[in-house]
PDB file of C-alpha atoms in Angstrom:
ATOM      1  CA  MET U  13      33.240  20.094   7.273  1.00 53.00           C
ATOM      2  CA  SER U  14      35.138  22.287   9.735  1.00 54.00           C
ATOM      3  CA  ALA U  15      37.328  20.967  12.533  1.00 59.00           C
ATOM      4  CA  PRO U  16      35.476  18.754  14.999  1.00 59.00           C
ATOM      5  CA  SER U  17      33.855  20.570  17.893  1.00 61.00           C
ATOM      6  CA  PRO U  18      32.552  19.002  21.103  1.00 70.00           C
ATOM      7  CA  SER U  19      29.200  18.594  19.427  1.00 86.00           C
ATOM      8  CA  THR U  20      30.452  16.494  16.517  1.00 93.00           C
ATOM      9  CA  MET U  21      29.987  12.765  16.533  1.00 95.00           C
ATOM     10  CA  TRP U  22      30.404   9.810  14.207  1.00 97.00           C
ATOM     11  CA  LEU U  23      28.273   6.731  14.095  1.00 97.00           C
ATOM     12  CA  SER U  24      28.999   3.824  11.797  1.00 97.00           C
ATOM     13  CA  ILE U  25      27.088   0.712  10.871  1.00 98.00           C
ATOM     14  CA  PRO U  26      27.656  -2.316   8.642  1.00 98.00           C
ATOM     15  CA  SER U  27      26.050  -2.292   5.195  1.00 98.00           C
ATOM     16  CA  GLU U  28      22.994  -4.300   6.234  1.00 97.00           C
ATOM     17  CA  LEU U  29      19.399  -3.089   6.236  1.00 97.00           C
ATOM     18  CA  GLY U  30      18.865  -4.838   9.583  1.00 96.00           C
ATOM     19  CA  ALA U  31      21.449  -2.539  11.184  1.00 97.00           C
ATOM     20  CA  VAL U  32      19.689   0.703  10.259  1.00 98.00           C
ATOM     21  CA  ARG U  33      17.035   0.515  12.992  1.00 97.00           C
ATOM     22  CA  LEU U  34      19.682   0.727  15.729  1.00 96.00           C
ATOM     23  CA  LEU U  35      21.277   3.717  14.016  1.00 98.00           C
ATOM     24  CA  GLY U  36      17.854   5.378  14.016  1.00 97.00           C
ATOM     25  CA  ALA U  37      17.435   4.683  17.723  1.00 97.00           C
ATOM     26  CA  ALA U  38      20.890   6.103  18.463  1.00 97.00           C
ATOM     27  CA  LEU U  39      20.111   9.247  16.479  1.00 97.00           C
ATOM     28  CA  GLN U  40      16.796   9.734  18.282  1.00 96.00           C
ATOM     29  CA  SER U  41      18.611   9.526  21.583  1.00 96.00           C
ATOM     30  CA  VAL U  42      21.255  12.064  20.518  1.00 95.00           C
ATOM     31  CA  LEU U  43      18.643  14.450  19.122  1.00 94.00           C
ATOM     32  CA  ARG U  44      16.620  14.237  22.330  1.00 93.00           C
ATOM     33  CA  GLU U  45      19.756  15.131  24.271  1.00 92.00           C
ATOM     34  CA  LEU U  46      20.164  18.170  21.975  1.00 91.00           C
ATOM     35  CA  ASP U  47      16.592  19.254  22.911  1.00 90.00           C
ATOM     36  CA  CYS U  48      15.296  18.767  19.359  1.00 92.00           C
ATOM     37  CA  ASP U  49      11.531  18.717  19.068  1.00 92.00           C
ATOM     38  CA  ALA U  50       9.803  15.534  17.916  1.00 93.00           C
ATOM     39  CA  GLU U  51       9.143  16.833  14.402  1.00 94.00           C
ATOM     40  CA  LEU U  52      12.811  17.600  13.773  1.00 95.00           C
ATOM     41  CA  ALA U  53      14.007  14.346  15.329  1.00 96.00           C
ATOM     42  CA  SER U  54      11.614  12.376  13.163  1.00 96.00           C
ATOM     43  CA  ARG U  55      12.625  14.271  10.016  1.00 97.00           C
ATOM     44  CA  VAL U  56      16.357  13.871  10.691  1.00 97.00           C
ATOM     45  CA  GLU U  57      16.015  10.180  11.444  1.00 98.00           C
ATOM     46  CA  LEU U  58      14.103   9.591   8.204  1.00 98.00           C
ATOM     47  CA  CYS U  59      16.612  11.515   6.074  1.00 98.00           C
ATOM     48  CA  VAL U  60      19.571   9.652   7.561  1.00 98.00           C
ATOM     49  CA  VAL U  61      17.776   6.319   7.154  1.00 98.00           C
ATOM     50  CA  GLU U  62      16.977   7.135   3.510  1.00 98.00           C
ATOM     51  CA  GLY U  63      20.596   8.136   2.832  1.00 98.00           C
ATOM     52  CA  VAL U  64      21.962   5.024   4.520  1.00 98.00           C
ATOM     53  CA  ASN U  65      19.443   2.760   2.751  1.00 98.00           C
ATOM     54  CA  ASN U  66      20.554   4.254  -0.573  1.00 97.00           C
ATOM     55  CA  ALA U  67      24.193   3.546   0.293  1.00 98.00           C
ATOM     56  CA  ILE U  68      23.392  -0.068   1.236  1.00 98.00           C
ATOM     57  CA  GLU U  69      21.157  -0.706  -1.781  1.00 97.00           C
ATOM     58  CA  HIS U  70      22.934   1.248  -4.514  1.00 96.00           C
ATOM     59  CA  ALA U  71      26.524   2.010  -3.475  1.00 97.00           C
ATOM     60  CA  TYR U  72      27.043  -1.491  -2.030  1.00 98.00           C
ATOM     61  CA  ASP U  73      24.400  -3.454  -3.996  1.00 97.00           C
ATOM     62  CA  LEU U  74      23.086  -4.953  -0.711  1.00 97.00           C
ATOM     63  CA  GLN U  75      26.470  -6.620  -0.108  1.00 97.00           C
ATOM     64  CA  PRO U  76      27.262  -6.982   3.588  1.00 97.00           C
ATOM     65  CA  GLY U  77      30.764  -6.403   4.957  1.00 97.00           C
ATOM     66  CA  HIS U  78      31.136  -2.708   4.200  1.00 98.00           C
ATOM     67  CA  ARG U  79      30.861   0.276   6.487  1.00 98.00           C
ATOM     68  CA  ILE U  80      28.680   3.355   6.344  1.00 98.00           C
ATOM     69  CA  GLU U  81      29.600   6.366   8.428  1.00 98.00           C
ATOM     70  CA  VAL U  82      27.276   9.067   9.668  1.00 98.00           C
ATOM     71  CA  GLU U  83      28.634  12.357  10.976  1.00 98.00           C
ATOM     72  CA  LEU U  84      26.460  14.670  13.008  1.00 97.00           C
ATOM     73  CA  ALA U  85      27.645  18.161  13.907  1.00 96.00           C
ATOM     74  CA  VAL U  86      25.953  21.086  15.591  1.00 94.00           C
ATOM     75  CA  GLU U  87      27.104  24.541  14.639  1.00 91.00           C
ATOM     76  CA  ARG U  88      25.133  27.305  16.338  1.00 87.00           C
ATOM     77  CA  ASP U  89      21.551  26.780  15.140  1.00 90.00           C
ATOM     78  CA  GLN U  90      22.426  24.416  12.315  1.00 94.00           C
ATOM     79  CA  LEU U  91      22.523  20.650  12.321  1.00 96.00           C
ATOM     80  CA  HIS U  92      24.912  19.179   9.746  1.00 97.00           C
ATOM     81  CA  LEU U  93      24.702  15.536   8.768  1.00 98.00           C
ATOM     82  CA  GLU U  94      26.948  13.544   6.457  1.00 98.00           C
ATOM     83  CA  ILE U  95      26.571   9.995   5.229  1.00 98.00           C
ATOM     84  CA  ALA U  96      29.673   8.458   3.694  1.00 98.00           C
ATOM     85  CA  ASP U  97      30.252   5.206   1.847  1.00 98.00           C
ATOM     86  CA  GLN U  98      33.089   3.802  -0.243  1.00 98.00           C
ATOM     87  CA  GLY U  99      30.928   2.069  -2.796  1.00 98.00           C
ATOM     88  CA  ARG U 100      29.668   3.029  -6.221  1.00 97.00           C
ATOM     89  CA  LEU U 101      29.131   6.723  -6.892  1.00 97.00           C
ATOM     90  CA  MET U 102      25.512   7.771  -7.370  1.00 96.00           C
ATOM     91  CA  PRO U 103      24.931   9.205 -10.880  1.00 94.00           C
ATOM     92  CA  GLU U 104      24.410  12.961 -11.015  1.00 92.00           C
ATOM     93  CA  SER U 105      21.076  12.402 -12.742  1.00 94.00           C
ATOM     94  CA  ALA U 106      19.651  10.832  -9.557  1.00 94.00           C
ATOM     95  CA  MET U 107      20.152  14.029  -7.568  1.00 95.00           C
ATOM     96  CA  ALA U 108      18.835  16.168 -10.433  1.00 94.00           C
ATOM     97  CA  ARG U 109      15.694  13.997 -10.630  1.00 93.00           C
ATOM     98  CA  ALA U 110      15.170  14.208  -6.875  1.00 94.00           C
ATOM     99  CA  ARG U 111      15.509  18.000  -6.892  1.00 94.00           C
ATOM    100  CA  ALA U 112      13.051  18.319  -9.786  1.00 92.00           C
ATOM    101  CA  ALA U 113      10.560  15.964  -8.119  1.00 90.00           C
ATOM    102  CA  ALA U 114      10.819  17.803  -4.801  1.00 90.00           C
ATOM    103  CA  ALA U 115      10.212  21.092  -6.610  1.00 89.00           C
ATOM    104  CA  GLY U 116       7.109  19.549  -8.182  1.00 81.00           C
ATOM    105  CA  ASP U 117       8.082  20.216 -11.777  1.00 66.00           C
ATOM    106  CA  ALA U 118       9.213  16.751 -12.766  1.00 61.00           C
ATOM    107  CA  GLU U 119       6.010  15.086 -13.821  1.00 69.00           C
ATOM    108  CA  PRO U 120       2.256  15.611 -13.590  1.00 73.00           C
ATOM    109  CA  THR U 121       0.735  14.533 -10.297  1.00 80.00           C
ATOM    110  CA  ILE U 122      -0.323  10.900 -10.370  1.00 86.00           C
ATOM    111  CA  ASP U 123      -3.856  10.229  -9.151  1.00 88.00           C
ATOM    112  CA  ASP U 124      -4.118   6.572 -10.144  1.00 91.00           C
ATOM    113  CA  PRO U 125      -2.522   4.259  -7.546  1.00 91.00           C
ATOM    114  CA  MET U 126      -1.781   1.695 -10.275  1.00 92.00           C
ATOM    115  CA  ALA U 127       0.483   4.256 -11.955  1.00 91.00           C
ATOM    116  CA  LEU U 128       2.551   5.018  -8.833  1.00 93.00           C
ATOM    117  CA  ALA U 129       6.240   4.165  -8.865  1.00 92.00           C
ATOM    118  CA  GLU U 130       7.325   1.677  -6.215  1.00 93.00           C
ATOM    119  CA  GLY U 131      10.663   3.335  -5.582  1.00 92.00           C
ATOM    120  CA  GLY U 132      12.780   6.403  -6.122  1.00 90.00           C
ATOM    121  CA  TYR U 133      11.233   8.411  -3.296  1.00 95.00           C
ATOM    122  CA  GLY U 134      14.154   8.394  -0.849  1.00 97.00           C
ATOM    123  CA  LEU U 135      16.350  11.129  -2.244  1.00 97.00           C
ATOM    124  CA  ARG U 136      13.295  13.245  -3.060  1.00 96.00           C
ATOM    125  CA  LEU U 137      12.250  13.066   0.611  1.00 97.00           C
ATOM    126  CA  ILE U 138      15.735  14.107   1.714  1.00 98.00           C
ATOM    127  CA  VAL U 139      15.740  17.098  -0.656  1.00 97.00           C
ATOM    128  CA  SER U 140      12.212  18.059   0.477  1.00 97.00           C
ATOM    129  CA  MET U 141      12.948  17.768   4.187  1.00 97.00           C
ATOM    130  CA  MET U 142      16.389  19.347   4.482  1.00 98.00           C
ATOM    131  CA  ASP U 143      17.393  22.991   3.946  1.00 97.00           C
ATOM    132  CA  ALA U 144      20.475  22.085   1.903  1.00 97.00           C
ATOM    133  CA  VAL U 145      21.641  18.816   0.363  1.00 98.00           C
ATOM    134  CA  SER U 146      24.806  18.060  -1.576  1.00 98.00           C
ATOM    135  CA  TYR U 147      26.561  14.945  -2.833  1.00 97.00           C
ATOM    136  CA  ARG U 148      30.236  14.767  -3.678  1.00 97.00           C
ATOM    137  CA  GLN U 149      33.229  12.499  -3.884  1.00 96.00           C
ATOM    138  CA  VAL U 150      35.955  13.212  -1.325  1.00 95.00           C
ATOM    139  CA  ASP U 151      39.032  11.053  -1.900  1.00 94.00           C
ATOM    140  CA  ASP U 152      37.618   7.523  -2.007  1.00 95.00           C
ATOM    141  CA  ARG U 153      34.403   8.361  -0.179  1.00 97.00           C
ATOM    142  CA  ASN U 154      30.986   9.392  -1.474  1.00 98.00           C
ATOM    143  CA  VAL U 155      29.504  11.950   0.885  1.00 98.00           C
ATOM    144  CA  LEU U 156      25.858  12.975   1.099  1.00 98.00           C
ATOM    145  CA  ALA U 157      25.722  16.162   3.167  1.00 98.00           C
ATOM    146  CA  MET U 158      22.530  17.619   4.624  1.00 98.00           C
ATOM    147  CA  THR U 159      21.820  20.678   6.718  1.00 98.00           C
ATOM    148  CA  THR U 160      18.751  21.737   8.640  1.00 97.00           C
ATOM    149  CA  ALA U 161      17.903  24.391  11.210  1.00 96.00           C
ATOM    150  CA  LEU U 162      18.105  23.105  14.763  1.00 90.00           C
ATOM    151  CA  HIS U 163      14.883  23.945  16.596  1.00 75.00           C
ATOM    152  CA  ARG U 164      15.289  23.330  20.270  1.00 73.00           C
ATOM    153  CA  ARG U 165      12.345  22.664  22.539  1.00 68.00           C
ATOM    154  CA  SER U 166      13.725  25.041  25.144  1.00 61.00           C
ATOM    155  CA  ALA U 167      14.376  27.854  22.630  1.00 48.00           C
TER     156      ALA U 167
ATOM    157  CA  MET K  29       5.576  -6.239  12.099  1.00 92.00           C
ATOM    158  CA  ARG K  30       2.364  -8.271  11.947  1.00 96.00           C
ATOM    159  CA  LEU K  31      -0.916  -7.824  10.084  1.00 97.00           C
ATOM    160  CA  SER K  32      -4.435  -8.714  11.165  1.00 97.00           C
ATOM    161  CA  VAL K  33      -7.591  -8.564   9.062  1.00 96.00           C
ATOM    162  CA  SER K  34     -11.095  -7.769  10.263  1.00 95.00           C
ATOM    163  CA  GLN K  35     -14.323  -7.228   8.392  1.00 91.00           C
ATOM    164  CA  SER K  36     -17.315  -4.961   8.795  1.00 88.00           C
ATOM    165  CA  SER K  37     -20.397  -4.828   6.587  1.00 83.00           C
ATOM    166  CA  ASP K  38     -18.932  -2.575   3.930  1.00 89.00           C
ATOM    167  CA  GLU K  39     -15.174  -2.728   4.264  1.00 93.00           C
ATOM    168  CA  SER K  40     -12.256  -4.890   5.316  1.00 96.00           C
ATOM    169  CA  THR K  41      -9.545  -3.536   7.594  1.00 97.00           C
ATOM    170  CA  ILE K  42      -5.937  -4.663   7.555  1.00 97.00           C
ATOM    171  CA  LYS K  43      -4.285  -3.483  10.749  1.00 97.00           C
ATOM    172  CA  VAL K  44      -0.522  -3.058  10.738  1.00 98.00           C
ATOM    173  CA  HIS K  45       0.885  -3.989  14.134  1.00 98.00           C
ATOM    174  CA  GLY K  46       4.279  -2.369  14.541  1.00 96.00           C
ATOM    175  CA  LYS K  47       5.759   1.064  15.137  1.00 97.00           C
ATOM    176  CA  ARG K  48       8.407   0.935  12.472  1.00 97.00           C
ATOM    177  CA  LEU K  49       8.014   0.114   8.781  1.00 98.00           C
ATOM    178  CA  ASP K  50      11.471   0.176   7.245  1.00 98.00           C
ATOM    179  CA  ALA K  51      13.572  -1.387   4.503  1.00 98.00           C
ATOM    180  CA  ALA K  52      14.520  -4.337   6.725  1.00 97.00           C
ATOM    181  CA  ILE K  53      10.905  -5.529   6.930  1.00 98.00           C
ATOM    182  CA  ALA K  54       9.678  -4.181   3.573  1.00 98.00           C
ATOM    183  CA  GLY K  55       9.721  -7.641   1.965  1.00 97.00           C
ATOM    184  CA  ASP K  56       7.548  -9.114   4.747  1.00 98.00           C
ATOM    185  CA  LEU K  57       5.243  -6.118   4.604  1.00 98.00           C
ATOM    186  CA  ARG K  58       4.785  -6.516   0.858  1.00 98.00           C
ATOM    187  CA  SER K  59       4.086 -10.259   0.956  1.00 98.00           C
ATOM    188  CA  GLY K  60       1.811  -9.907   3.998  1.00 98.00           C
ATOM    189  CA  LEU K  61      -0.234  -7.168   2.365  1.00 98.00           C
ATOM    190  CA  ILE K  62      -0.456  -9.022  -0.946  1.00 98.00           C
ATOM    191  CA  GLU K  63      -1.815 -12.068   0.885  1.00 97.00           C
ATOM    192  CA  ALA K  64      -4.278 -10.027   2.954  1.00 97.00           C
ATOM    193  CA  LEU K  65      -5.483  -7.997  -0.040  1.00 97.00           C
ATOM    194  CA  ALA K  66      -5.952 -11.070  -2.245  1.00 95.00           C
ATOM    195  CA  SER K  67      -9.234 -11.984  -0.541  1.00 91.00           C
ATOM    196  CA  ILE K  68     -10.625  -8.437  -0.546  1.00 93.00           C
ATOM    197  CA  ALA K  69     -12.604  -7.142  -3.528  1.00 89.00           C
ATOM    198  CA  GLY K  70     -14.389  -4.064  -2.144  1.00 92.00           C
ATOM    199  CA  ARG K  71     -12.891  -1.383   0.068  1.00 94.00           C
ATOM    200  CA  ALA K  72      -9.730  -2.234   1.986  1.00 96.00           C
ATOM    201  CA  VAL K  73      -8.633   0.019   4.825  1.00 97.00           C
ATOM    202  CA  ILE K  74      -4.992  -0.260   5.844  1.00 97.00           C
ATOM    203  CA  ASP K  75      -4.889   0.858   9.469  1.00 97.00           C
ATOM    204  CA  VAL K  76      -1.463   2.390  10.099  1.00 98.00           C
ATOM    205  CA  SER K  77      -2.341   4.065  13.402  1.00 97.00           C
ATOM    206  CA  GLU K  78       0.427   2.230  15.295  1.00 97.00           C
ATOM    207  CA  VAL K  79       3.095   3.267  12.807  1.00 98.00           C
ATOM    208  CA  GLU K  80       5.470   5.994  13.998  1.00 97.00           C
ATOM    209  CA  PHE K  81       8.090   5.624  11.275  1.00 97.00           C
ATOM    210  CA  ILE K  82       7.922   4.666   7.604  1.00 98.00           C
ATOM    211  CA  ASP K  83      10.748   4.897   5.094  1.00 98.00           C
ATOM    212  CA  SER K  84      10.433   5.045   1.318  1.00 97.00           C
ATOM    213  CA  THR K  85      11.318   1.382   0.885  1.00 98.00           C
ATOM    214  CA  ALA K  86       8.428   0.295   3.118  1.00 98.00           C
ATOM    215  CA  LEU K  87       6.187   2.766   1.330  1.00 98.00           C
ATOM    216  CA  GLY K  88       7.218   1.181  -1.977  1.00 97.00           C
ATOM    217  CA  ALA K  89       6.212  -2.201  -0.550  1.00 98.00           C
ATOM    218  CA  VAL K  90       2.739  -0.856   0.284  1.00 98.00           C
ATOM    219  CA  ILE K  91       2.381   0.532  -3.252  1.00 97.00           C
ATOM    220  CA  GLY K  92       3.627  -2.707  -4.782  1.00 97.00           C
ATOM    221  CA  ALA K  93       1.119  -4.760  -2.795  1.00 97.00           C
ATOM    222  CA  LEU K  94      -1.717  -2.392  -3.574  1.00 96.00           C
ATOM    223  CA  LYS K  95      -1.033  -2.697  -7.301  1.00 96.00           C
ATOM    224  CA  THR K  96      -1.643  -6.457  -7.145  1.00 96.00           C
ATOM    225  CA  SER K  97      -5.087  -5.955  -5.632  1.00 95.00           C
ATOM    226  CA  ARG K  98      -8.590  -5.455  -7.001  1.00 93.00           C
ATOM    227  CA  ALA K  99      -9.622  -3.666  -3.810  1.00 94.00           C
ATOM    228  CA  THR K 100     -10.017   0.079  -3.414  1.00 95.00           C
ATOM    229  CA  VAL K 101      -7.366   0.846  -0.838  1.00 96.00           C
ATOM    230  CA  VAL K 102      -7.536   3.616   1.753  1.00 96.00           C
ATOM    231  CA  LEU K 103      -4.911   4.404   4.398  1.00 97.00           C
ATOM    232  CA  ALA K 104      -6.298   5.296   7.809  1.00 97.00           C
ATOM    233  CA  GLY K 105      -5.045   6.672  11.098  1.00 97.00           C
ATOM    234  CA  ALA K 106      -1.698   7.939   9.826  1.00 97.00           C
ATOM    235  CA  GLN K 107       0.373   9.748  12.471  1.00 96.00           C
ATOM    236  CA  PRO K 108       2.102  13.018  11.497  1.00 95.00           C
ATOM    237  CA  PRO K 109       5.432  11.471  10.348  1.00 96.00           C
ATOM    238  CA  VAL K 110       3.582   9.074   8.041  1.00 97.00           C
ATOM    239  CA  ARG K 111       1.298  11.833   6.742  1.00 96.00           C
ATOM    240  CA  THR K 112       4.313  14.011   5.985  1.00 96.00           C
ATOM    241  CA  VAL K 113       5.950  11.276   3.926  1.00 97.00           C
ATOM    242  CA  LEU K 114       2.716  10.648   1.991  1.00 96.00           C
ATOM    243  CA  ARG K 115       2.322  14.364   1.331  1.00 95.00           C
ATOM    244  CA  LEU K 116       5.914  15.083   0.255  1.00 94.00           C
ATOM    245  CA  THR K 117       5.951  12.119  -2.132  1.00 94.00           C
ATOM    246  CA  ARG K 118       2.466  13.176  -3.373  1.00 93.00           C
ATOM    247  CA  ILE K 119       1.345   9.593  -2.897  1.00 94.00           C
ATOM    248  CA  ASP K 120      -1.647  10.995  -0.973  1.00 94.00           C
ATOM    249  CA  ARG K 121      -2.960  12.300  -4.314  1.00 93.00           C
ATOM    250  CA  ALA K 122      -3.308   8.717  -5.529  1.00 95.00           C
ATOM    251  CA  ILE K 123      -4.085   6.800  -2.334  1.00 95.00           C
ATOM    252  CA  PRO K 124      -6.776   8.341  -0.100  1.00 94.00           C
ATOM    253  CA  VAL K 125      -5.688   8.964   3.482  1.00 95.00           C
ATOM    254  CA  ARG K 126      -8.316   9.381   6.161  1.00 92.00           C
ATOM    255  CA  ASP K 127      -8.061  10.166   9.851  1.00 88.00           C
ATOM    256  CA  ALA K 128     -10.533   7.699  11.279  1.00 84.00           C
ATOM    257  CA  VAL K 129      -9.767   4.004  11.210  1.00 85.00           C
ATOM    258  CA  THR K 130     -13.493   3.191  11.373  1.00 82.00           C
ATOM    259  CA  PRO K 131     -15.816   4.840   8.813  1.00 73.00           C
TER     260      PRO K 131
END
């Protein structure tokens, strides 16, 4: 990410699922202030929540006492979001599976509810809902980066 | 999050009271739905019209509960954010989603 501009901010929460709701509320408030429409605000909140949930559940194995950082930056008409943890690195195969599922070429469509998987939808939703998604290790941090166009209500 | 069950002549409705279904309450959602669905054999309508936000963990809880049930489950009254999640995960191909809460 480039040098911080006045429209960059960081939010951090402890690695507890109960803390995610407040992060969502904070994001909604920030996005409203940026004149985002309801659809975008809802989509961004969900993607950040999914990324943070993944960090809590998989990077930190639901252990409390760690920190998850969210960076939000506006650059012209783009909204950049990063979610960083210092836990276990997500395997590359998880991102590849999510991209394949989002593209619809992973598996045949399931029409029997009994055959539905109970998990593994989070990263697929992120890939489906954002324009660009990447995951990388930077020093001792795992960073999930997402970008989407910033539609403003007033635009 | 709270659930209430009502019955009409041909279907039972489980209403989800709460705007947010997320990972923090997914366990309660799953056990509540399993309990509510246990007594329903015919058509069960899960009324999600109050729900403004659902994450994939809560969605997994709904699927998990549904798989324990003999009922034919339909989701009803989903607001746009919920519909979008059901569509992008293609779960709406397996679980019917209808607009109206009442038939």
